[in-house]
Coordinates of N, CA and C in Angstrom, one line a residue:
X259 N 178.2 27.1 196.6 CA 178.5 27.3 198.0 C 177.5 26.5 198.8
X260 N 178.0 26.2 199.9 CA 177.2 25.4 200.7 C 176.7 26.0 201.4
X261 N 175.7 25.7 202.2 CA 174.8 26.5 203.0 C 174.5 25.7 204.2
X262 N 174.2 26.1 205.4 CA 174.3 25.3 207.0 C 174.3 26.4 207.9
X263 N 174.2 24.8 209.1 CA 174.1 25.6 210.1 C 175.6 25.9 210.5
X264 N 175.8 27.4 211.2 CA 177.2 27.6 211.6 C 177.4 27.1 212.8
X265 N 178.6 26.6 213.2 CA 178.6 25.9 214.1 C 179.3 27.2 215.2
X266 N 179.3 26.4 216.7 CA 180.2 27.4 217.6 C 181.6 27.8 217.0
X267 N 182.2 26.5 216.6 CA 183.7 26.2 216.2 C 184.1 27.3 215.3
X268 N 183.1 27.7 214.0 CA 182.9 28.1 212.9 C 182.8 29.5 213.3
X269 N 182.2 30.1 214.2 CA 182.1 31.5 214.8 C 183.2 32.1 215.8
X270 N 183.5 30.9 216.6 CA 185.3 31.3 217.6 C 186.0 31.8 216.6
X271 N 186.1 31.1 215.2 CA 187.5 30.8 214.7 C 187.2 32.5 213.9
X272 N 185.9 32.1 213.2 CA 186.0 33.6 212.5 C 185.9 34.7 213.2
X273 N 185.5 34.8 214.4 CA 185.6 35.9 215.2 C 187.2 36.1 215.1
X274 N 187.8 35.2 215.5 CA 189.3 35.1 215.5 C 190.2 36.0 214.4
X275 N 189.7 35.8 213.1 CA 190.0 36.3 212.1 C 189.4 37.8 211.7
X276 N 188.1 38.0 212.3 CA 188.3 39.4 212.7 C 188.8 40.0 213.0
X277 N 189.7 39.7 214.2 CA 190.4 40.9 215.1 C 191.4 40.9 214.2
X278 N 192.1 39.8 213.1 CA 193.1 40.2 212.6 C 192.8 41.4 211.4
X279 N 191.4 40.8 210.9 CA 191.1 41.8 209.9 C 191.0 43.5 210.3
X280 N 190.5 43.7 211.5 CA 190.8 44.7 212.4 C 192.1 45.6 212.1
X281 N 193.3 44.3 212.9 CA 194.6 45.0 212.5 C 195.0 45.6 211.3
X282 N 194.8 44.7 210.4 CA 194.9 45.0 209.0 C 194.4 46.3 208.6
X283 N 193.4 46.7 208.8 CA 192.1 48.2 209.1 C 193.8 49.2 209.7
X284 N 194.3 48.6 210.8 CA 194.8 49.6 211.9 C 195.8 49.9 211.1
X285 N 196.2 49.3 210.0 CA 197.6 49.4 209.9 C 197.2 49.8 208.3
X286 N 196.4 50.4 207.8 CA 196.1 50.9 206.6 C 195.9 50.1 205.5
X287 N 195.9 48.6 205.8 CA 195.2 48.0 204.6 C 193.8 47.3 204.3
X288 N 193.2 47.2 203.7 CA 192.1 46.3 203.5 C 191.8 45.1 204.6
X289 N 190.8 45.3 205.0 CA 190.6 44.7 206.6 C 190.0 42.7 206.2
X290 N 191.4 42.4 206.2 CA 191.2 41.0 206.1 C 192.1 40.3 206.4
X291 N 191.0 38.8 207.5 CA 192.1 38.5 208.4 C 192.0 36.7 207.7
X292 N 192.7 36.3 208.1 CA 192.7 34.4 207.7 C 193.1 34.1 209.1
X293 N 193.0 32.4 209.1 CA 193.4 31.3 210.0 C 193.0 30.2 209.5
X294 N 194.1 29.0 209.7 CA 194.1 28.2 209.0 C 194.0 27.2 210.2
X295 N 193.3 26.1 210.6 CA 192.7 25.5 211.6 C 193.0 24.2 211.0
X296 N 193.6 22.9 212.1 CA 193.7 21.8 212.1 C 193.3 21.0 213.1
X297 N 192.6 20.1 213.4 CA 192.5 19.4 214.2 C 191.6 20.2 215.4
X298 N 191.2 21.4 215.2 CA 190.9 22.4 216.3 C 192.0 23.4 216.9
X299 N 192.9 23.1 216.5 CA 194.3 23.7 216.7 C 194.4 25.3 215.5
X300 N 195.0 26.1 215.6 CA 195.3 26.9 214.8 C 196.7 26.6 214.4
X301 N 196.9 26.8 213.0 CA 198.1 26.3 212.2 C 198.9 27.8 211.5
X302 N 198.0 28.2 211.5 CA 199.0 29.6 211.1 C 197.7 30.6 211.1
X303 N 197.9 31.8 210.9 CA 197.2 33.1 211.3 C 197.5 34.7 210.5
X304 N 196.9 35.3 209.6 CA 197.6 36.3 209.0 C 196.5 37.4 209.0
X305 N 197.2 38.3 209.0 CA 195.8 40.0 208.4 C 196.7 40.6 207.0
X306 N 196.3 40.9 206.4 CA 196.1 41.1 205.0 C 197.8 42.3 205.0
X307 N 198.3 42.1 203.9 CA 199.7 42.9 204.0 C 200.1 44.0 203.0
X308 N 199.1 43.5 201.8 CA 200.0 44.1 200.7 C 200.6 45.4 200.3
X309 N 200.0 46.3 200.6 CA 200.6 47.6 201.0 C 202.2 47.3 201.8
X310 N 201.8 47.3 203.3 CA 202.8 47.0 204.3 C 203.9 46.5 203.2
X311 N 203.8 45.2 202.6 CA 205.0 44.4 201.9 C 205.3 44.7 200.5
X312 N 204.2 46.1 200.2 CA 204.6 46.1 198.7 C 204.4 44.8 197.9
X313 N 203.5 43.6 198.2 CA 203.4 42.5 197.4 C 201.8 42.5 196.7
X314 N 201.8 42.5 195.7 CA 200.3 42.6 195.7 C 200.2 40.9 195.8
X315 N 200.4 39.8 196.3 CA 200.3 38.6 196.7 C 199.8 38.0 198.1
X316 N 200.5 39.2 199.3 CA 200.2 39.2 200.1 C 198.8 39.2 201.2
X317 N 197.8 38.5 200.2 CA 196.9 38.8 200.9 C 197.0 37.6 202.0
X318 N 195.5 38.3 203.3 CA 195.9 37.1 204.3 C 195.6 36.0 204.0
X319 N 195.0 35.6 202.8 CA 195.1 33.9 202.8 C 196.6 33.2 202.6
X320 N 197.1 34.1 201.4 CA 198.3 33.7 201.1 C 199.0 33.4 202.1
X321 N 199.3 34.5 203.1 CA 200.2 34.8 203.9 C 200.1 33.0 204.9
X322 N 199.0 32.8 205.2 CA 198.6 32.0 206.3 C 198.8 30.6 205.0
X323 N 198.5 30.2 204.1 CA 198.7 29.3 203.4 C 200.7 28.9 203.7
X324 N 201.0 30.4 203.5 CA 202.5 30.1 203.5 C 203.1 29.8 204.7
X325 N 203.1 30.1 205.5 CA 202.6 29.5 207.1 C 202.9 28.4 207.5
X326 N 201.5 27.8 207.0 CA 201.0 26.5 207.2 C 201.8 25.4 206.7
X327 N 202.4 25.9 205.6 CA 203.0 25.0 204.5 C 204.6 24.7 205.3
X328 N 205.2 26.0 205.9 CA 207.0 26.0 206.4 C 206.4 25.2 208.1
X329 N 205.0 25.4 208.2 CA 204.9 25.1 210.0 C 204.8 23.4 209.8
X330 N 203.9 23.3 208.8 CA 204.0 21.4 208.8 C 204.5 20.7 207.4
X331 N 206.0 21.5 207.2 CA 206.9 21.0 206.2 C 206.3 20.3 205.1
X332 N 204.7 21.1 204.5 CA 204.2 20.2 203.5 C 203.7 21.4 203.0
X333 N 203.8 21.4 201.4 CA 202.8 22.7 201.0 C 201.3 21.5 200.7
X334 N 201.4 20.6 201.1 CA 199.5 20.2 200.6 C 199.1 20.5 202.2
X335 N 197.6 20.5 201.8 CA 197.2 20.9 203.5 C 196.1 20.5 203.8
X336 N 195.9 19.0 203.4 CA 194.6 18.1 203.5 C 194.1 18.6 205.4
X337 N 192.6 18.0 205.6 CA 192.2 18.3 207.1 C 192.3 19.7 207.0
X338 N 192.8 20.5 206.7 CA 192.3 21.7 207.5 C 191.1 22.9 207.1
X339 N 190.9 23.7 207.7 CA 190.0 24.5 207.7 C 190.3 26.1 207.6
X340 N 190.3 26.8 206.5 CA 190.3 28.4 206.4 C 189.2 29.0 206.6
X341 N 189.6 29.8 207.7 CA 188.4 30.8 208.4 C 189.0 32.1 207.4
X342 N 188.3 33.1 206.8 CA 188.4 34.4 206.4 C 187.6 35.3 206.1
X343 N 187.9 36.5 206.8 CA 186.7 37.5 206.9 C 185.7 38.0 205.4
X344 N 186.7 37.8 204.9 CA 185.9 38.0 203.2 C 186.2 37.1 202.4
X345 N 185.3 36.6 201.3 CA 185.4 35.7 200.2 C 186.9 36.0 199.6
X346 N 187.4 34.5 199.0 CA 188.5 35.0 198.4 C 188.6 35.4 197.3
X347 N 189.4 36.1 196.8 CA 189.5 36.5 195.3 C 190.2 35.8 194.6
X348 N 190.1 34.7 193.2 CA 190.6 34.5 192.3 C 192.0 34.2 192.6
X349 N 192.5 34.9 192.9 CA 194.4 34.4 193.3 C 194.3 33.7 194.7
X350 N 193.3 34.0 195.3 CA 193.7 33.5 196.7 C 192.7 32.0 196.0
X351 N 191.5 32.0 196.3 CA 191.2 30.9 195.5 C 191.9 29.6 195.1
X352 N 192.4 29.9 193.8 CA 193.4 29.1 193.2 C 194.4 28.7 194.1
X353 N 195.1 29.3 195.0 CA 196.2 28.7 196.1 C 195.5 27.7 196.9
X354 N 194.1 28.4 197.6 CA 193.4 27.2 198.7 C 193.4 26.0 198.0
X355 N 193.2 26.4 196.7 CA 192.7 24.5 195.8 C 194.1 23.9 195.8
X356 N 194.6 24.7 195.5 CA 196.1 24.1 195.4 C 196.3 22.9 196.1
X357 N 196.7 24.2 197.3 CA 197.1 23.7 198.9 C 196.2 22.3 199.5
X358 N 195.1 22.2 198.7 CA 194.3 21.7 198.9 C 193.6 21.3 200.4
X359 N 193.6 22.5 201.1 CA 192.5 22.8 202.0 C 191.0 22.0 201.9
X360 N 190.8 21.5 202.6 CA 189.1 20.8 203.1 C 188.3 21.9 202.7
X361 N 188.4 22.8 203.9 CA 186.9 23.4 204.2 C 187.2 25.0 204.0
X362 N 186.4 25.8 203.6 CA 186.5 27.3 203.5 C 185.8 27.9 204.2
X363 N 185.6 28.7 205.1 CA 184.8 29.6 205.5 C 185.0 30.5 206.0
X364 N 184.3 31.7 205.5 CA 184.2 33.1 205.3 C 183.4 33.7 205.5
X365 N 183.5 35.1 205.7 CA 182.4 36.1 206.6 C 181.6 36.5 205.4
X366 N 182.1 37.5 204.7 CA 181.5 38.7 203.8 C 181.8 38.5 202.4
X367 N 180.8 38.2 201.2 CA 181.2 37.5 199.9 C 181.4 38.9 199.6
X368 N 181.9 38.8 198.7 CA 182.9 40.2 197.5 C 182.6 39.9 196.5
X369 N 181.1 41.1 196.1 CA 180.8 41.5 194.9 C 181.2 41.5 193.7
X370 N 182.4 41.8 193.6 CA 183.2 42.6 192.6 C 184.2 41.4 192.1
X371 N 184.9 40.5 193.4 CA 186.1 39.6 192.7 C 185.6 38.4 193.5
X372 N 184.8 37.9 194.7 CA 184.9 36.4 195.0 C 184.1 35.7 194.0
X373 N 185.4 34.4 194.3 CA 185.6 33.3 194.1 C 185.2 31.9 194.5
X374 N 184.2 32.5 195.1 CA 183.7 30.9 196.6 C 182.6 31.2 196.3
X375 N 181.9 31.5 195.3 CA 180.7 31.3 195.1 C 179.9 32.9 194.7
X376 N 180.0 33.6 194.6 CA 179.4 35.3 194.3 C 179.4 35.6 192.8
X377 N 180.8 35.7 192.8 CA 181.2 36.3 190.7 C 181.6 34.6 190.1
X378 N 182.6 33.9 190.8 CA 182.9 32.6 190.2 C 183.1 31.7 191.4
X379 N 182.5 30.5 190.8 CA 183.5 29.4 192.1 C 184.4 28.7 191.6
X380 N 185.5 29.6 191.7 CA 186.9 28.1 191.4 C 186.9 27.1 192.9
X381 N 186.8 27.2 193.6 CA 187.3 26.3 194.7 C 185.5 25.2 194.9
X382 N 184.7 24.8 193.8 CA 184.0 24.1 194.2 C 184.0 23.6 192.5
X383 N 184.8 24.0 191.5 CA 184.9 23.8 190.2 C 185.4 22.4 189.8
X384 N 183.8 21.5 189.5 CA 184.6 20.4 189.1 C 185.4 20.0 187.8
X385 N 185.9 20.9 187.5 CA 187.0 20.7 186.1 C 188.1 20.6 186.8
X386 N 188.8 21.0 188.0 CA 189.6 21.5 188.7 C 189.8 19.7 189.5
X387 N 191.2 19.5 189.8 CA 191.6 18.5 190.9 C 191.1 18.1 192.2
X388 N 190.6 19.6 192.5 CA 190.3 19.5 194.2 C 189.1 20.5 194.0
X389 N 188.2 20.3 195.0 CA 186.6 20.6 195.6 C 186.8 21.2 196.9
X390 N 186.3 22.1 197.3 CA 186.0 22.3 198.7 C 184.8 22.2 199.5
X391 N 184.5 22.1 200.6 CA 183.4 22.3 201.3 C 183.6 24.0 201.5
X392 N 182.2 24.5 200.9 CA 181.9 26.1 201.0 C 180.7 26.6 202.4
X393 N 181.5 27.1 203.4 CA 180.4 27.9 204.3 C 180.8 29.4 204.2
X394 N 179.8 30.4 203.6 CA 179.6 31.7 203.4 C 178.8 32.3 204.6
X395 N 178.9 33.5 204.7 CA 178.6 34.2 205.7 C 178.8 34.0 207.2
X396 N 179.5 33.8 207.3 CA 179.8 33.8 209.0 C 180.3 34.4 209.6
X397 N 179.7 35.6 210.2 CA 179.8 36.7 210.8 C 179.5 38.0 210.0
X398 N 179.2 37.4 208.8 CA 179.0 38.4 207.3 C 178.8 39.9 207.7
X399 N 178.0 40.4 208.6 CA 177.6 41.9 209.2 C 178.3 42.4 209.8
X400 N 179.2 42.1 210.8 CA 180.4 41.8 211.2 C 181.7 42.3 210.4
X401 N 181.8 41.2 209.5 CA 183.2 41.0 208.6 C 182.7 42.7 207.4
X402 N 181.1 43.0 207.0 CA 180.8 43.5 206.3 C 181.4 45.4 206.8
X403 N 180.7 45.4 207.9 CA 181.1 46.3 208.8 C 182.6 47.1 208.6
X404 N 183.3 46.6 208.9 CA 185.2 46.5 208.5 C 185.3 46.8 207.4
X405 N 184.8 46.1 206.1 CA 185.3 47.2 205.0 C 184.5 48.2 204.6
X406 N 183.5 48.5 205.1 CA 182.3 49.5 205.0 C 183.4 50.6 205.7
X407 N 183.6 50.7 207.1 CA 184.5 51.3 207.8 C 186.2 51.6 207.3
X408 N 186.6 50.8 206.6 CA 187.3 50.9 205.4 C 187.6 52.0 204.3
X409 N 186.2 52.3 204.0 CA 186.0 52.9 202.9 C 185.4 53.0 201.8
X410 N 184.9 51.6 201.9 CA 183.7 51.4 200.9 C 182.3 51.8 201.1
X411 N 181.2 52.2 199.9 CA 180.6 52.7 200.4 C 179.5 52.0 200.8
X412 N 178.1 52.7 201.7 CA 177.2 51.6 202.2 C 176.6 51.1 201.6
X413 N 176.6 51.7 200.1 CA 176.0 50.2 199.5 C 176.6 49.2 199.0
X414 N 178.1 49.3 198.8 CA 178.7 48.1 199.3 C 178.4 47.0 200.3
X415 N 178.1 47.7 201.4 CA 177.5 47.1 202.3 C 176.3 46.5 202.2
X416 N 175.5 47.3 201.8 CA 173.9 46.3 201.4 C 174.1 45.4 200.4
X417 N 175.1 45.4 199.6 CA 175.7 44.5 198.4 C 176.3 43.2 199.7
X418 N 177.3 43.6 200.3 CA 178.0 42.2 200.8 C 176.5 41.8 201.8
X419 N 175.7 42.0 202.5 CA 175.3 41.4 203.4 C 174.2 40.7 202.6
X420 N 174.1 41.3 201.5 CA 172.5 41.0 200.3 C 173.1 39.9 200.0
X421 N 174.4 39.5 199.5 CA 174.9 38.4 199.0 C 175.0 36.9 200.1
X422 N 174.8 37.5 201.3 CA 174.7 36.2 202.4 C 173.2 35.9 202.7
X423 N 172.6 37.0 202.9 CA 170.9 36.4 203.2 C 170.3 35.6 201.8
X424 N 170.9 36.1 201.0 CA 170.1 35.6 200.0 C 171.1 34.6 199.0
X425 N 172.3 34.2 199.2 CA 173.2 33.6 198.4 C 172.7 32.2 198.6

């Protein structure tokens, strides 16, 4: 995982993906939000579904990958940037490399299944096609906050925030 300074851009966008992760909270599932960012532009936008859709696929990366892919008639998706409130897990992972997304960045790493650098990094794995640029924690207390509020417990919380000061 790469480590830096967070930029403004880097903070709008994931604030942005908060409030989706918010909804997601409102509407009884696991509070996680994506946006998929081009050019400074937003390309697609999702909060987490799977419940709602009965998919267990549906998380918001997916959702916004899928998106992105029918909005600029391409499933590759060089240039752009994923903002997401939590590290991805393993399935979502594997799609960003896919899709082949540039840049990742995410609020709150996940103890238990991320993928961007906490339990495994597939999305910086050089056996793998595609590399990404990794920025962790951004807005981490924040994005941590929401699944704490969620239902997890607080030491979950001293676990996701432990994993950004010190990752």
């Amino acid at each position: 995982m790469t480590a830096g300074a967070v930029s403004e851009v880097d903070s709008k966008f994931m604030a942005e993906a908060l409030l989706l992760a918010e909804a997601a909270a409102q509407s009884g599932e696991v509070p996680v939000g994506a946006i998929l960012v081009k050019d400074g532009e937003t390309i697609a936008a999702a909060a987490n579904a799977p419940i709602r859709l009965n998919d267990p696929t549906a998380h918001a990366e997916i959702l916004v990958l899928r998106e992105a892919g029918k909005s600029l008639a391409n499933y590759r998706l060089p240039g752009t940037t994923l903002y997401v409130s939590l590290e991805p897990c393993p399935m979502c992972a594997a799609a960003i490399v896919h899709a082949r997304v540039d840049r990742l960045v995410f609020g709150a790493a996940d103890p238990k299944t991320g993928a961007a650098g906490t339990v495994m990094n597939l999305v910086q794995d050089s056996r793998l096609n595609h590399q990404l640029t990794v920025v962790g924690g951004v807005l981490a207390s924040e994005a941590a906050v929401l699944l704490t509020n969620y239902g997890h417990s607080p030491g979950d919380l001293d676990l996701l925030i432990y994993f950004h000061s010190h990752g």
